[in-house]
Amino acid sequence: MTEMLIVGGLTIDQFTDGSVAPGGSVLHAGLAGRAEGARLTTVTVAGDEPAALDGLARLRGLGSLA
């Protein structure tokens, strides 16, 4: 199995309708890597906003989180 280390910031994407969602290269790279079957370790920073906490939970579901 391929191993992948992802380092980057977790962002909160804001849309024109006022909604927000976790995003950033670290989340999107993690989703792509996992879809290809890679084992992931992610190093990131995030705030304590609800969308950021949701993003951290999603990253934990994809692999190891530091």
mmCIF file of N, CA and C in Angstrom:
data_model
loop_
_atom_site.group_PDB
_atom_site.id
_atom_site.type_symbol
_atom_site.label_atom_id
_atom_site.label_comp_id
_atom_site.label_asym_id
_atom_site.label_seq_id
_atom_site.Cartn_x
_atom_site.Cartn_y
_atom_site.Cartn_z
ATOM 1 N N MET A 1 0.845 -1.179 0.000
ATOM 2 C CA MET A 1 0.000 0.000 0.000
ATOM 3 C C MET A 1 0.892 1.245 0.000
ATOM 4 N N THR A 2 0.530 2.205 -0.788
ATOM 5 C CA THR A 2 1.241 3.476 -0.852
ATOM 6 C C THR A 2 0.990 4.283 0.416
ATOM 7 N N GLU A 3 2.043 4.888 0.948
ATOM 8 C CA GLU A 3 1.901 5.774 2.102
ATOM 9 C C GLU A 3 2.052 7.215 1.635
ATOM 10 N N MET A 4 1.262 8.102 2.226
ATOM 11 C CA MET A 4 1.249 9.497 1.801
ATOM 12 C C MET A 4 1.256 10.401 3.030
ATOM 13 N N LEU A 5 2.178 11.365 3.056
ATOM 14 C CA LEU A 5 2.223 12.381 4.105
ATOM 15 C C LEU A 5 1.717 13.683 3.502
ATOM 16 N N ILE A 6 0.705 14.266 4.137
ATOM 17 C CA ILE A 6 0.121 15.520 3.664
ATOM 18 C C ILE A 6 0.354 16.580 4.734
ATOM 19 N N VAL A 7 0.925 17.705 4.331
ATOM 20 C CA VAL A 7 1.181 18.811 5.248
ATOM 21 C C VAL A 7 0.520 20.058 4.666
ATOM 22 N N GLY A 8 -0.334 20.697 5.442
ATOM 23 C CA GLY A 8 -0.988 21.909 4.958
ATOM 24 C C GLY A 8 -2.045 22.382 5.931
ATOM 25 N N GLY A 9 -2.591 23.532 5.640
ATOM 26 C CA GLY A 9 -3.612 24.116 6.501
ATOM 27 C C GLY A 9 -5.012 23.688 6.105
ATOM 28 N N LEU A 10 -5.815 23.408 7.091
ATOM 29 C CA LEU A 10 -7.236 23.140 6.875
ATOM 30 C C LEU A 10 -7.932 24.493 6.847
ATOM 31 N N THR A 11 -8.679 24.764 5.805
ATOM 32 C CA THR A 11 -9.360 26.053 5.692
ATOM 33 C C THR A 11 -10.861 25.875 5.838
ATOM 34 N N ILE A 12 -11.538 26.999 5.970
ATOM 35 C CA ILE A 12 -13.002 26.998 5.950
ATOM 36 C C ILE A 12 -13.415 27.734 4.685
ATOM 37 N N ASP A 13 -14.017 27.018 3.761
ATOM 38 C CA ASP A 13 -14.478 27.617 2.510
ATOM 39 C C ASP A 13 -15.819 28.296 2.753
ATOM 40 N N GLN A 14 -15.949 29.517 2.265
ATOM 41 C CA GLN A 14 -17.192 30.278 2.402
ATOM 42 C C GLN A 14 -17.799 30.459 1.019
ATOM 43 N N PHE A 15 -19.095 30.161 0.900
ATOM 44 C CA PHE A 15 -19.788 30.206 -0.378
ATOM 45 C C PHE A 15 -20.703 31.422 -0.452
ATOM 46 N N THR A 16 -21.111 31.786 -1.662
ATOM 47 C CA THR A 16 -21.913 32.994 -1.870
ATOM 48 C C THR A 16 -23.263 32.941 -1.171
ATOM 49 N N ASP A 17 -23.761 31.742 -0.901
ATOM 50 C CA ASP A 17 -25.051 31.639 -0.205
ATOM 51 C C ASP A 17 -24.906 31.752 1.311
ATOM 52 N N GLY A 18 -23.676 31.973 1.785
ATOM 53 C CA GLY A 18 -23.427 32.121 3.212
ATOM 54 C C GLY A 18 -23.030 30.837 3.921
ATOM 55 N N SER A 19 -23.114 29.714 3.244
ATOM 56 C CA SER A 19 -22.736 28.449 3.874
ATOM 57 C C SER A 19 -21.213 28.321 3.924
ATOM 58 N N VAL A 20 -20.751 27.469 4.826
ATOM 59 C CA VAL A 20 -19.323 27.203 4.983
ATOM 60 C C VAL A 20 -19.105 25.699 5.006
ATOM 61 N N ALA A 21 -17.885 25.298 4.654
ATOM 62 C CA ALA A 21 -17.526 23.880 4.666
ATOM 63 C C ALA A 21 -16.020 23.767 4.852
ATOM 64 N N PRO A 22 -15.560 22.678 5.478
ATOM 65 C CA PRO A 22 -14.121 22.481 5.586
ATOM 66 C C PRO A 22 -13.525 22.299 4.197
ATOM 67 N N GLY A 23 -12.302 22.777 4.025
ATOM 68 C CA GLY A 23 -11.662 22.660 2.717
ATOM 69 C C GLY A 23 -10.166 22.847 2.828
ATOM 70 N N GLY A 24 -9.582 23.297 1.759
ATOM 71 C CA GLY A 24 -8.142 23.492 1.703
ATOM 72 C C GLY A 24 -7.453 22.302 1.072
ATOM 73 N N SER A 25 -6.219 22.541 0.676
ATOM 74 C CA SER A 25 -5.480 21.500 -0.036
ATOM 75 C C SER A 25 -5.291 20.242 0.801
ATOM 76 N N VAL A 26 -5.157 20.394 2.116
ATOM 77 C CA VAL A 26 -4.922 19.227 2.962
ATOM 78 C C VAL A 26 -6.120 18.268 2.933
ATOM 79 N N LEU A 27 -7.328 18.798 2.951
ATOM 80 C CA LEU A 27 -8.515 17.943 2.914
ATOM 81 C C LEU A 27 -8.709 17.341 1.530
ATOM 82 N N HIS A 28 -8.565 18.155 0.497
ATOM 83 C CA HIS A 28 -8.795 17.656 -0.856
ATOM 84 C C HIS A 28 -7.719 16.649 -1.276
ATOM 85 N N ALA A 29 -6.477 16.877 -0.881
ATOM 86 C CA ALA A 29 -5.415 15.911 -1.163
ATOM 87 C C ALA A 29 -5.663 14.611 -0.404
ATOM 88 N N GLY A 30 -6.139 14.724 0.825
ATOM 89 C CA GLY A 30 -6.452 13.530 1.610
ATOM 90 C C GLY A 30 -7.563 12.708 0.989
ATOM 91 N N LEU A 31 -8.605 13.370 0.535
ATOM 92 C CA LEU A 31 -9.711 12.656 -0.113
ATOM 93 C C LEU A 31 -9.241 11.965 -1.387
ATOM 94 N N ALA A 32 -8.412 12.650 -2.171
ATOM 95 C CA ALA A 32 -7.905 12.057 -3.409
ATOM 96 C C ALA A 32 -6.972 10.884 -3.118
ATOM 97 N N GLY A 33 -6.081 11.060 -2.145
ATOM 98 C CA GLY A 33 -5.158 9.981 -1.798
ATOM 99 C C GLY A 33 -5.879 8.752 -1.290
ATOM 100 N N ARG A 34 -6.856 8.962 -0.441
ATOM 101 C CA ARG A 34 -7.618 7.836 0.105
ATOM 102 C C ARG A 34 -8.404 7.126 -0.988
ATOM 103 N N ALA A 35 -8.950 7.893 -1.936
ATOM 104 C CA ALA A 35 -9.691 7.292 -3.051
ATOM 105 C C ALA A 35 -8.796 6.379 -3.885
ATOM 106 N N GLU A 36 -7.492 6.669 -3.884
ATOM 107 C CA GLU A 36 -6.539 5.838 -4.617
ATOM 108 C C GLU A 36 -5.964 4.720 -3.750
ATOM 109 N N GLY A 37 -6.436 4.611 -2.517
ATOM 110 C CA GLY A 37 -6.020 3.516 -1.652
ATOM 111 C C GLY A 37 -4.783 3.780 -0.815
ATOM 112 N N ALA A 38 -4.328 5.022 -0.750
ATOM 113 C CA ALA A 38 -3.130 5.342 0.024
ATOM 114 C C ALA A 38 -3.431 5.336 1.518
ATOM 115 N N ARG A 39 -2.410 4.990 2.296
ATOM 116 C CA ARG A 39 -2.487 5.119 3.747
ATOM 117 C C ARG A 39 -1.973 6.517 4.079
ATOM 118 N N LEU A 40 -2.772 7.304 4.798
ATOM 119 C CA LEU A 40 -2.484 8.723 4.981
ATOM 120 C C LEU A 40 -2.035 9.082 6.387
ATOM 121 N N THR A 41 -1.105 10.015 6.449
ATOM 122 C CA THR A 41 -0.778 10.736 7.666
ATOM 123 C C THR A 41 -0.861 12.212 7.312
ATOM 124 N N THR A 42 -1.604 12.973 8.104
ATOM 125 C CA THR A 42 -1.820 14.386 7.821
ATOM 126 C C THR A 42 -1.316 15.235 8.977
ATOM 127 N N VAL A 43 -0.571 16.281 8.648
ATOM 128 C CA VAL A 43 -0.109 17.273 9.615
ATOM 129 C C VAL A 43 -0.777 18.588 9.230
ATOM 130 N N THR A 44 -1.564 19.152 10.137
ATOM 131 C CA THR A 44 -2.307 20.363 9.809
ATOM 132 C C THR A 44 -2.538 21.233 11.034
ATOM 133 N N VAL A 45 -3.031 22.417 10.789
ATOM 134 C CA VAL A 45 -3.484 23.326 11.841
ATOM 135 C C VAL A 45 -4.900 23.756 11.492
ATOM 136 N N ALA A 46 -5.680 24.055 12.519
ATOM 137 C CA ALA A 46 -7.062 24.494 12.298
ATOM 138 C C ALA A 46 -7.538 25.250 13.525
ATOM 139 N N GLY A 47 -8.530 26.096 13.320
ATOM 140 C CA GLY A 47 -9.145 26.818 14.420
ATOM 141 C C GLY A 47 -10.174 25.952 15.126
ATOM 142 N N ASP A 48 -10.939 26.579 16.024
ATOM 143 C CA ASP A 48 -11.933 25.824 16.788
ATOM 144 C C ASP A 48 -13.361 26.063 16.293
ATOM 145 N N GLU A 49 -13.510 26.630 15.096
ATOM 146 C CA GLU A 49 -14.842 26.819 14.527
ATOM 147 C C GLU A 49 -15.476 25.464 14.220
ATOM 148 N N PRO A 50 -16.808 25.382 14.263
ATOM 149 C CA PRO A 50 -17.479 24.109 13.981
ATOM 150 C C PRO A 50 -17.077 23.490 12.639
ATOM 151 N N ALA A 51 -16.945 24.292 11.596
ATOM 152 C CA ALA A 51 -16.560 23.745 10.289
ATOM 153 C C ALA A 51 -15.140 23.181 10.328
ATOM 154 N N ALA A 52 -14.246 23.827 11.077
ATOM 155 C CA ALA A 52 -12.880 23.328 11.203
ATOM 156 C C ALA A 52 -12.857 22.015 11.978
ATOM 157 N N LEU A 53 -13.632 21.938 13.042
ATOM 158 C CA LEU A 53 -13.700 20.692 13.817
ATOM 159 C C LEU A 53 -14.274 19.563 12.971
ATOM 160 N N ASP A 54 -15.248 19.881 12.121
ATOM 161 C CA ASP A 54 -15.792 18.886 11.190
ATOM 162 C C ASP A 54 -14.706 18.420 10.223
ATOM 163 N N GLY A 55 -13.915 19.358 9.740
ATOM 164 C CA GLY A 55 -12.822 19.002 8.836
ATOM 165 C C GLY A 55 -11.792 18.112 9.501
ATOM 166 N N LEU A 56 -11.448 18.405 10.754
ATOM 167 C CA LEU A 56 -10.507 17.553 11.484
ATOM 168 C C LEU A 56 -11.067 16.148 11.664
ATOM 169 N N ALA A 57 -12.359 16.056 11.941
ATOM 170 C CA ALA A 57 -12.991 14.737 12.077
ATOM 171 C C ALA A 57 -12.925 13.976 10.757
ATOM 172 N N ARG A 58 -13.148 14.675 9.651
ATOM 173 C CA ARG A 58 -13.065 14.027 8.337
ATOM 174 C C ARG A 58 -11.647 13.538 8.070
ATOM 175 N N LEU A 59 -10.654 14.352 8.423
ATOM 176 C CA LEU A 59 -9.265 13.936 8.228
ATOM 177 C C LEU A 59 -8.924 12.729 9.093
ATOM 178 N N ARG A 60 -9.415 12.708 10.336
ATOM 179 C CA ARG A 60 -9.177 11.547 11.209
ATOM 180 C C ARG A 60 -9.773 10.282 10.602
ATOM 181 N N GLY A 61 -10.903 10.436 9.928
ATOM 182 C CA GLY A 61 -11.532 9.290 9.280
ATOM 183 C C GLY A 61 -10.753 8.771 8.085
ATOM 184 N N LEU A 62 -9.864 9.591 7.552
ATOM 185 C CA LEU A 62 -9.073 9.188 6.388
ATOM 186 C C LEU A 62 -7.758 8.526 6.774
ATOM 187 N N GLY A 63 -7.271 8.781 7.990
ATOM 188 C CA GLY A 63 -5.981 8.229 8.398
ATOM 189 C C GLY A 63 -5.489 8.905 9.657
ATOM 190 N N SER A 64 -4.181 8.827 9.879
ATOM 191 C CA SER A 64 -3.570 9.421 11.070
ATOM 192 C C SER A 64 -3.539 10.935 10.948
ATOM 193 N N LEU A 65 -3.736 11.608 12.070
ATOM 194 C CA LEU A 65 -3.751 13.069 12.099
ATOM 195 C C LEU A 65 -2.801 13.556 13.179
ATOM 196 N N ALA A 66 -1.894 14.464 12.793
ATOM 197 C CA ALA A 66 -0.939 15.020 13.760
ATOM 198 C C ALA A 66 -1.097 16.513 13.835
#
